[in-house]
Amino acid sequence: MLAGLCLHQTAWADNAQPANKQTTNAQVLAKSTIMPALKQKAPYSNSTPHSPDWGVFNTGKGVASGFGIIGGPGQPRWAEDWSDLATMSPAKRRADWFNRLKYIPLTDNGDIWLSINGEERLRYIFENQPMMGTAGKTNANRVLLRNQYGADLHIGEHIRAYAEFLWGVAGGSNYYGYQTGVQRERLDLQQGILEVKGNLLGAKMGAIGGRQVFLDAPLSMQSSRDLTNAQQTWDGFRGYAVWKSFRMDLFDFMQTNKLPRNVFANGTNYNARMYGIYTSTALPNFTVMGQKSQIFADVFFIGYLFNGTPAAISTTTGTQSGSTRRDNVGSRIWGNVGPFNVSLTGVFQGGEFRPAASQGATRAVRACAVNGVFGWTAKNLKSAPSFSLQADMFSGGSYHSKDGAVGTFATPYFPFPYYNDVTLALTSQNLIGVGPVITATPVPHLLLKLHVPVFWRESTQDAVYGTGKIYSWRNNLSGGFIGATPQTQIAWNFAPHWTWTHDIAGFVASNGMRQAGAKDGAFYMQTMEFKF
């Protein structure tokens, strides 16, 4: 808050109002893995404020549409639609001072209008043994400040332009990881898109070109990378079509290069490409135990082309560099069956690995992943607690193999950290994880979440993987058991537009991991966020 005041960028409402429902990282996980969020009356509702009308695909605050959580505020801010303010009663519109910035008509009939959004986020992170003690720092203290503002211009019903600007500051003591370009960011274009849309062939269709956040992929494979100051964005195009019970998304992107630190210096990383098609079918709804039920069947192909450190594979003495193509063919069945929430995803990953010059022959890729969540919500209790079991398997390979197929599942584009490990010490490669997830809202505007995953290596002939890291432990690592990472989150929406979040986690290593050199660790993250 102090940082925002010093920057003269904090705004205040005219009158105190009941706290708005803010989107926390726990809620992102809750919505996307079919667990309930704050004050949700039903698991699936087609009524989402400040959202385009996607029909049944408004389910889960718009998650089913492929644009992430949409309600105000949403994940990608350009996915919001504040035109409903035009028909809102003046008294209700004045209840929030910032509504005057969300819908600004520029013509008398309101067919051209502007929406402005902003975010100030101050984050503190403490880790006593980061990355299981391998980061080269102990008792690391990191302080991150993100200033992010955007403007959304609607020109009639068919054209829209959006620009979003970011400035990120990072400091602390004994810190690490700031050289990657995703924490310290001088003023730059974070997102910039042009969208053309309309109704065609009985569907709502559109094409979006430019720099953008992309979220139409399984959480276990790809996310917006929101733990850092700079979210993961992509330069390219996507085309979407949404019918009554079927939608399709086509996309082809290059990753944005965040390494340049000069003002407006970010370019395109042509060494990292993601392309494919994602489809979702809303099956006919039905009733179980007196409750409306809705199941979605998703089928997708996601292709990766990348090289450098993320493409390296494990060997007996270290890593082998090269480039790789990963062809991900998968399906997801998810939704609610009465009071039960279910999600099951399966992915086969093919492709090839090309070693760097003179380091061996091209190898095929044969990897897979299976992810499942099964939960139940006690709606009759005051806090509406949700009890779920989450289980995941990401295949591993063998660092002894020099010419066989590569069996390690690759996730180069930052899986959602809250899905498995908020500390980033482990990631979705050569991993089996099982654990309960419990969420509850004991009082209004307060969300509690507990996740206790226990981890094993899927293949004991493969390494242990962290986010962007392959640990050096090899033959001195015995057994498949890695350890447990209990983690909890407390998110308090204490005032309009303000959320105060505490994430607490710890890593408890197995005996085999300790003998190999891994260290137990504690993690604490505090986030103060202001959004309008």
PDB file of C-alpha atoms in Angstrom, residues 295-503:
ATOM      1  CA  ILE A 295     -20.181 -32.219 -18.060  1.00  0.00           C
ATOM      2  CA  PHE A 296     -17.721 -30.878 -20.649  1.00  0.00           C
ATOM      3  CA  ALA A 297     -15.677 -33.068 -22.998  1.00  0.00           C
ATOM      4  CA  ASP A 298     -12.523 -31.351 -24.267  1.00  0.00           C
ATOM      5  CA  VAL A 299     -10.200 -32.613 -27.008  1.00  0.00           C
ATOM      6  CA  PHE A 300      -7.005 -30.771 -27.899  1.00  0.00           C
ATOM      7  CA  PHE A 301      -3.711 -30.738 -29.738  1.00  0.00           C
ATOM      8  CA  ILE A 302      -0.963 -28.437 -28.426  1.00  0.00           C
ATOM      9  CA  GLY A 303       2.409 -28.299 -30.139  1.00  0.00           C
ATOM     10  CA  TYR A 304       5.634 -27.004 -28.579  1.00  0.00           C
ATOM     11  CA  LEU A 305       8.850 -26.019 -30.339  1.00  0.00           C
ATOM     12  CA  PHE A 306      11.628 -24.893 -28.007  1.00  0.00           C
ATOM     13  CA  ASN A 307      15.348 -25.127 -27.297  1.00  0.00           C
ATOM     14  CA  GLY A 308      17.905 -23.899 -24.775  1.00  0.00           C
ATOM     15  CA  THR A 309      17.776 -24.806 -21.091  1.00  0.00           C
ATOM     16  CA  PRO A 310      14.077 -25.888 -21.084  1.00  0.00           C
ATOM     17  CA  ALA A 311      14.796 -28.420 -23.861  1.00  0.00           C
ATOM     18  CA  ALA A 312      17.770 -30.123 -22.174  1.00  0.00           C
ATOM     19  CA  ILE A 313      17.351 -33.764 -21.132  1.00  0.00           C
ATOM     20  CA  SER A 314      18.925 -35.610 -18.240  1.00  0.00           C
ATOM     21  CA  THR A 315      22.042 -37.793 -18.588  1.00  0.00           C
ATOM     22  CA  THR A 316      24.064 -39.812 -16.074  1.00  0.00           C
ATOM     23  CA  THR A 317      26.555 -36.964 -15.645  1.00  0.00           C
ATOM     24  CA  GLY A 318      24.409 -33.876 -16.188  1.00  0.00           C
ATOM     25  CA  THR A 319      22.274 -32.708 -19.090  1.00  0.00           C
ATOM     26  CA  GLN A 320      22.305 -32.870 -22.874  1.00  0.00           C
ATOM     27  CA  SER A 321      21.402 -29.698 -24.737  1.00  0.00           C
ATOM     28  CA  GLY A 322      19.394 -29.543 -27.920  1.00  0.00           C
ATOM     29  CA  SER A 323      16.009 -28.584 -29.340  1.00  0.00           C
ATOM     30  CA  THR A 324      12.722 -30.428 -29.244  1.00  0.00           C
ATOM     31  CA  ARG A 325       9.256 -30.640 -30.720  1.00  0.00           C
ATOM     32  CA  ARG A 326       6.498 -31.875 -28.432  1.00  0.00           C
ATOM     33  CA  ASP A 327       3.136 -32.919 -29.875  1.00  0.00           C
ATOM     34  CA  ASN A 328       0.531 -33.034 -27.112  1.00  0.00           C
ATOM     35  CA  VAL A 329      -2.691 -34.872 -27.934  1.00  0.00           C
ATOM     36  CA  GLY A 330      -5.126 -34.991 -25.064  1.00  0.00           C
ATOM     37  CA  SER A 331      -8.629 -35.030 -23.701  1.00  0.00           C
ATOM     38  CA  ARG A 332     -10.327 -33.751 -20.575  1.00  0.00           C
ATOM     39  CA  ILE A 333     -13.666 -34.705 -19.045  1.00  0.00           C
ATOM     40  CA  TRP A 334     -14.779 -32.294 -16.351  1.00  0.00           C
ATOM     41  CA  GLY A 335     -17.833 -30.854 -14.679  1.00  0.00           C
ATOM     42  CA  ASN A 336     -20.223 -31.591 -11.845  1.00  0.00           C
ATOM     43  CA  VAL A 337     -22.366 -34.641 -11.194  1.00  0.00           C
ATOM     44  CA  GLY A 338     -24.806 -33.472  -8.555  1.00  0.00           C
ATOM     45  CA  PRO A 339     -22.760 -32.339  -5.542  1.00  0.00           C
ATOM     46  CA  PHE A 340     -19.602 -34.022  -6.862  1.00  0.00           C
ATOM     47  CA  ASN A 341     -16.971 -32.240  -8.929  1.00  0.00           C
ATOM     48  CA  VAL A 342     -14.846 -34.255 -11.334  1.00  0.00           C
ATOM     49  CA  SER A 343     -11.959 -33.604 -13.697  1.00  0.00           C
ATOM     50  CA  LEU A 344      -9.884 -36.164 -15.590  1.00  0.00           C
ATOM     51  CA  THR A 345      -7.208 -35.220 -18.140  1.00  0.00           C
ATOM     52  CA  GLY A 346      -5.014 -37.499 -20.227  1.00  0.00           C
ATOM     53  CA  VAL A 347      -2.210 -36.357 -22.547  1.00  0.00           C
ATOM     54  CA  PHE A 348       0.066 -38.285 -24.883  1.00  0.00           C
ATOM     55  CA  GLN A 349       3.219 -36.398 -25.804  1.00  0.00           C
ATOM     56  CA  GLY A 350       5.054 -37.355 -28.976  1.00  0.00           C
ATOM     57  CA  GLY A 351       7.591 -35.522 -31.121  1.00  0.00           C
ATOM     58  CA  GLU A 352      11.384 -35.610 -31.229  1.00  0.00           C
ATOM     59  CA  PHE A 353      14.522 -34.408 -29.486  1.00  0.00           C
ATOM     60  CA  ARG A 354      17.417 -33.106 -31.589  1.00  0.00           C
ATOM     61  CA  PRO A 355      20.727 -32.995 -29.690  1.00  0.00           C
ATOM     62  CA  ALA A 356      23.066 -30.072 -30.245  1.00  0.00           C
ATOM     63  CA  ALA A 357      25.654 -30.491 -33.040  1.00  0.00           C
ATOM     64  CA  SER A 358      27.778 -33.660 -32.814  1.00  0.00           C
ATOM     65  CA  GLN A 359      26.087 -34.851 -29.603  1.00  0.00           C
ATOM     66  CA  GLY A 360      24.103 -37.781 -30.975  1.00  0.00           C
ATOM     67  CA  ALA A 361      21.226 -38.756 -33.219  1.00  0.00           C
ATOM     68  CA  THR A 362      17.671 -37.449 -33.177  1.00  0.00           C
ATOM     69  CA  ARG A 363      15.478 -39.312 -30.688  1.00  0.00           C
ATOM     70  CA  ALA A 364      11.733 -39.844 -30.642  1.00  0.00           C
ATOM     71  CA  VAL A 365       9.597 -38.640 -27.729  1.00  0.00           C
ATOM     72  CA  ARG A 366       7.115 -40.963 -26.029  1.00  0.00           C
ATOM     73  CA  ALA A 367       5.701 -39.405 -22.850  1.00  0.00           C
ATOM     74  CA  CYS A 368       2.339 -39.021 -21.141  1.00  0.00           C
ATOM     75  CA  ALA A 369       0.447 -37.418 -18.270  1.00  0.00           C
ATOM     76  CA  VAL A 370      -2.755 -38.230 -16.376  1.00  0.00           C
ATOM     77  CA  ASN A 371      -4.387 -35.772 -13.962  1.00  0.00           C
ATOM     78  CA  GLY A 372      -7.510 -36.230 -11.893  1.00  0.00           C
ATOM     79  CA  VAL A 373      -9.533 -34.364  -9.269  1.00  0.00           C
ATOM     80  CA  PHE A 374     -12.605 -35.680  -7.470  1.00  0.00           C
ATOM     81  CA  GLY A 375     -14.369 -33.490  -4.930  1.00  0.00           C
ATOM     82  CA  TRP A 376     -17.510 -32.906  -2.898  1.00  0.00           C
ATOM     83  CA  THR A 377     -18.928 -29.652  -1.538  1.00  0.00           C
ATOM     84  CA  ALA A 378     -20.958 -29.482   1.668  1.00  0.00           C
ATOM     85  CA  LYS A 379     -23.336 -26.742   0.548  1.00  0.00           C
ATOM     86  CA  ASN A 380     -25.557 -27.118   3.582  1.00  0.00           C
ATOM     87  CA  LEU A 381     -22.771 -25.974   5.911  1.00  0.00           C
ATOM     88  CA  LYS A 382     -22.182 -22.281   6.544  1.00  0.00           C
ATOM     89  CA  SER A 383     -18.585 -22.206   5.250  1.00  0.00           C
ATOM     90  CA  ALA A 384     -19.449 -24.422   2.234  1.00  0.00           C
ATOM     91  CA  PRO A 385     -16.263 -26.496   2.608  1.00  0.00           C
ATOM     92  CA  SER A 386     -15.017 -28.481  -0.367  1.00  0.00           C
ATOM     93  CA  PHE A 387     -13.116 -31.741   0.040  1.00  0.00           C
ATOM     94  CA  SER A 388     -11.184 -33.038  -2.951  1.00  0.00           C
ATOM     95  CA  LEU A 389      -8.553 -35.593  -3.809  1.00  0.00           C
ATOM     96  CA  GLN A 390      -6.043 -34.628  -6.481  1.00  0.00           C
ATOM     97  CA  ALA A 391      -3.805 -37.197  -8.192  1.00  0.00           C
ATOM     98  CA  ASP A 392      -1.283 -36.589 -10.977  1.00  0.00           C
ATOM     99  CA  MET A 393       1.208 -38.599 -13.010  1.00  0.00           C
ATOM    100  CA  PHE A 394       3.798 -37.095 -15.367  1.00  0.00           C
ATOM    101  CA  SER A 395       5.993 -39.684 -17.046  1.00  0.00           C
ATOM    102  CA  GLY A 396       9.738 -39.890 -16.657  1.00  0.00           C
ATOM    103  CA  GLY A 397      12.448 -41.438 -18.803  1.00  0.00           C
ATOM    104  CA  SER A 398      15.922 -42.807 -18.204  1.00  0.00           C
ATOM    105  CA  TYR A 399      19.157 -40.818 -18.024  1.00  0.00           C
ATOM    106  CA  HIS A 400      21.009 -44.049 -18.922  1.00  0.00           C
ATOM    107  CA  SER A 401      19.396 -44.158 -22.373  1.00  0.00           C
ATOM    108  CA  LYS A 402      21.399 -42.528 -25.179  1.00  0.00           C
ATOM    109  CA  ASP A 403      19.421 -43.480 -28.274  1.00  0.00           C
ATOM    110  CA  GLY A 404      15.983 -44.689 -27.136  1.00  0.00           C
ATOM    111  CA  ALA A 405      12.797 -42.651 -26.973  1.00  0.00           C
ATOM    112  CA  VAL A 406      12.734 -39.726 -24.537  1.00  0.00           C
ATOM    113  CA  GLY A 407      10.123 -40.559 -21.917  1.00  0.00           C
ATOM    114  CA  THR A 408      10.192 -37.415 -19.769  1.00  0.00           C
ATOM    115  CA  PHE A 409       7.029 -35.339 -20.077  1.00  0.00           C
ATOM    116  CA  ALA A 410       7.969 -31.728 -20.901  1.00  0.00           C
ATOM    117  CA  THR A 411       6.219 -28.623 -19.536  1.00  0.00           C
ATOM    118  CA  PRO A 412       8.334 -25.702 -20.782  1.00  0.00           C
ATOM    119  CA  TYR A 413       5.663 -23.032 -20.388  1.00  0.00           C
ATOM    120  CA  PHE A 414       5.181 -22.869 -16.626  1.00  0.00           C
ATOM    121  CA  PRO A 415       2.434 -25.116 -15.235  1.00  0.00           C
ATOM    122  CA  PHE A 416       0.160 -23.379 -12.755  1.00  0.00           C
ATOM    123  CA  PRO A 417       2.195 -23.376  -9.504  1.00  0.00           C
ATOM    124  CA  TYR A 418      -0.839 -23.526  -7.232  1.00  0.00           C
ATOM    125  CA  TYR A 419      -1.834 -26.740  -8.951  1.00  0.00           C
ATOM    126  CA  ASN A 420       0.967 -28.740  -7.314  1.00  0.00           C
ATOM    127  CA  ASP A 421       3.760 -26.724  -5.699  1.00  0.00           C
ATOM    128  CA  VAL A 422       3.625 -22.992  -4.972  1.00  0.00           C
ATOM    129  CA  THR A 423       7.353 -23.015  -4.060  1.00  0.00           C
ATOM    130  CA  LEU A 424       8.304 -23.999  -7.659  1.00  0.00           C
ATOM    131  CA  ALA A 425      10.790 -26.551  -6.263  1.00  0.00           C
ATOM    132  CA  LEU A 426       8.966 -29.306  -8.185  1.00  0.00           C
ATOM    133  CA  THR A 427       7.215 -29.196 -11.536  1.00  0.00           C
ATOM    134  CA  SER A 428       5.130 -31.400 -13.824  1.00  0.00           C
ATOM    135  CA  GLN A 429       7.907 -33.742 -15.018  1.00  0.00           C
ATOM    136  CA  ASN A 430       8.784 -37.271 -13.869  1.00  0.00           C
ATOM    137  CA  LEU A 431       6.385 -36.837 -10.995  1.00  0.00           C
ATOM    138  CA  ILE A 432       3.572 -38.644  -9.210  1.00  0.00           C
ATOM    139  CA  GLY A 433       1.602 -36.577  -6.731  1.00  0.00           C
ATOM    140  CA  VAL A 434      -1.376 -37.444  -4.550  1.00  0.00           C
ATOM    141  CA  GLY A 435      -3.003 -35.371  -1.856  1.00  0.00           C
ATOM    142  CA  PRO A 436      -6.171 -33.840  -0.401  1.00  0.00           C
ATOM    143  CA  VAL A 437      -7.347 -30.309  -1.172  1.00  0.00           C
ATOM    144  CA  ILE A 438      -9.710 -28.541   1.233  1.00  0.00           C
ATOM    145  CA  THR A 439     -11.238 -25.091   0.707  1.00  0.00           C
ATOM    146  CA  ALA A 440     -13.686 -23.155   2.859  1.00  0.00           C
ATOM    147  CA  THR A 441     -15.067 -19.652   3.468  1.00  0.00           C
ATOM    148  CA  PRO A 442     -15.571 -19.511   7.268  1.00  0.00           C
ATOM    149  CA  VAL A 443     -16.616 -15.838   7.094  1.00  0.00           C
ATOM    150  CA  PRO A 444     -17.603 -13.673   4.123  1.00  0.00           C
ATOM    151  CA  HIS A 445     -14.694 -12.544   1.942  1.00  0.00           C
ATOM    152  CA  LEU A 446     -12.211 -14.921   3.586  1.00  0.00           C
ATOM    153  CA  LEU A 447     -10.999 -17.954   1.638  1.00  0.00           C
ATOM    154  CA  LEU A 448      -8.995 -20.773   3.240  1.00  0.00           C
ATOM    155  CA  LYS A 449      -7.258 -23.501   1.268  1.00  0.00           C
ATOM    156  CA  LEU A 450      -5.158 -26.470   2.353  1.00  0.00           C
ATOM    157  CA  HIS A 451      -3.298 -28.765  -0.036  1.00  0.00           C
ATOM    158  CA  VAL A 452      -1.013 -31.581   1.140  1.00  0.00           C
ATOM    159  CA  PRO A 453       0.518 -33.358  -1.871  1.00  0.00           C
ATOM    160  CA  VAL A 454       2.947 -36.262  -1.462  1.00  0.00           C
ATOM    161  CA  PHE A 455       5.403 -36.788  -4.343  1.00  0.00           C
ATOM    162  CA  TRP A 456       7.328 -39.631  -5.951  1.00  0.00           C
ATOM    163  CA  ARG A 457       9.477 -39.891  -9.067  1.00  0.00           C
ATOM    164  CA  GLU A 458       7.527 -41.695 -11.775  1.00  0.00           C
ATOM    165  CA  SER A 459      10.797 -43.232 -13.012  1.00  0.00           C
ATOM    166  CA  THR A 460      13.662 -43.899 -10.604  1.00  0.00           C
ATOM    167  CA  GLN A 461      15.970 -43.863 -13.641  1.00  0.00           C
ATOM    168  CA  ASP A 462      15.223 -40.193 -14.255  1.00  0.00           C
ATOM    169  CA  ALA A 463      16.125 -36.980 -12.436  1.00  0.00           C
ATOM    170  CA  VAL A 464      14.096 -34.741 -10.130  1.00  0.00           C
ATOM    171  CA  TYR A 465      12.774 -31.646 -11.928  1.00  0.00           C
ATOM    172  CA  GLY A 466      11.999 -28.156 -10.648  1.00  0.00           C
ATOM    173  CA  THR A 467      10.537 -25.214 -12.551  1.00  0.00           C
ATOM    174  CA  GLY A 468      13.168 -24.513 -15.213  1.00  0.00           C
ATOM    175  CA  LYS A 469      15.654 -26.737 -13.404  1.00  0.00           C
ATOM    176  CA  ILE A 470      17.025 -30.295 -13.515  1.00  0.00           C
ATOM    177  CA  TYR A 471      18.558 -31.242 -10.169  1.00  0.00           C
ATOM    178  CA  SER A 472      22.041 -32.749 -10.307  1.00  0.00           C
ATOM    179  CA  TRP A 473      21.292 -35.761  -8.074  1.00  0.00           C
ATOM    180  CA  ARG A 474      21.696 -38.992 -10.038  1.00  0.00           C
ATOM    181  CA  ASN A 475      23.162 -42.307  -8.906  1.00  0.00           C
ATOM    182  CA  ASN A 476      23.410 -41.181  -5.271  1.00  0.00           C
ATOM    183  CA  LEU A 477      19.625 -40.757  -5.182  1.00  0.00           C
ATOM    184  CA  SER A 478      17.898 -43.938  -4.026  1.00  0.00           C
ATOM    185  CA  GLY A 479      14.204 -44.770  -4.133  1.00  0.00           C
ATOM    186  CA  GLY A 480      11.358 -42.967  -5.795  1.00  0.00           C
ATOM    187  CA  PHE A 481       9.867 -41.147  -2.797  1.00  0.00           C
ATOM    188  CA  ILE A 482      10.627 -37.396  -2.954  1.00  0.00           C
ATOM    189  CA  GLY A 483       8.712 -35.972   0.000  1.00  0.00           C
ATOM    190  CA  ALA A 484       5.700 -33.822   0.791  1.00  0.00           C
ATOM    191  CA  THR A 485       4.899 -30.140   0.305  1.00  0.00           C
ATOM    192  CA  PRO A 486       2.044 -29.124   2.645  1.00  0.00           C
ATOM    193  CA  GLN A 487       0.767 -25.693   1.661  1.00  0.00           C
ATOM    194  CA  THR A 488      -2.008 -23.405   2.778  1.00  0.00           C
ATOM    195  CA  GLN A 489      -3.465 -20.117   1.581  1.00  0.00           C
ATOM    196  CA  ILE A 490      -5.482 -17.449   3.390  1.00  0.00           C
ATOM    197  CA  ALA A 491      -7.022 -14.804   1.105  1.00  0.00           C
ATOM    198  CA  TRP A 492      -8.912 -11.894   2.676  1.00  0.00           C
ATOM    199  CA  ASN A 493     -10.859  -9.482   0.471  1.00  0.00           C
ATOM    200  CA  PHE A 494     -10.931  -6.897   3.256  1.00  0.00           C
ATOM    201  CA  ALA A 495     -12.117  -3.855   1.254  1.00  0.00           C
ATOM    202  CA  PRO A 496     -13.399  -3.020  -2.205  1.00  0.00           C
ATOM    203  CA  HIS A 497     -10.690  -3.864  -4.762  1.00  0.00           C
ATOM    204  CA  TRP A 498      -8.210  -4.947  -2.077  1.00  0.00           C
ATOM    205  CA  THR A 499      -7.036  -8.498  -1.305  1.00  0.00           C
ATOM    206  CA  TRP A 500      -4.453  -9.567   1.269  1.00  0.00           C
ATOM    207  CA  THR A 501      -3.124 -13.093   0.730  1.00  0.00           C
ATOM    208  CA  HIS A 502      -0.792 -15.301   2.764  1.00  0.00           C
ATOM    209  CA  ASP A 503       0.742 -18.469   1.304  1.00  0.00           C
TER     210      ASP A 503
END
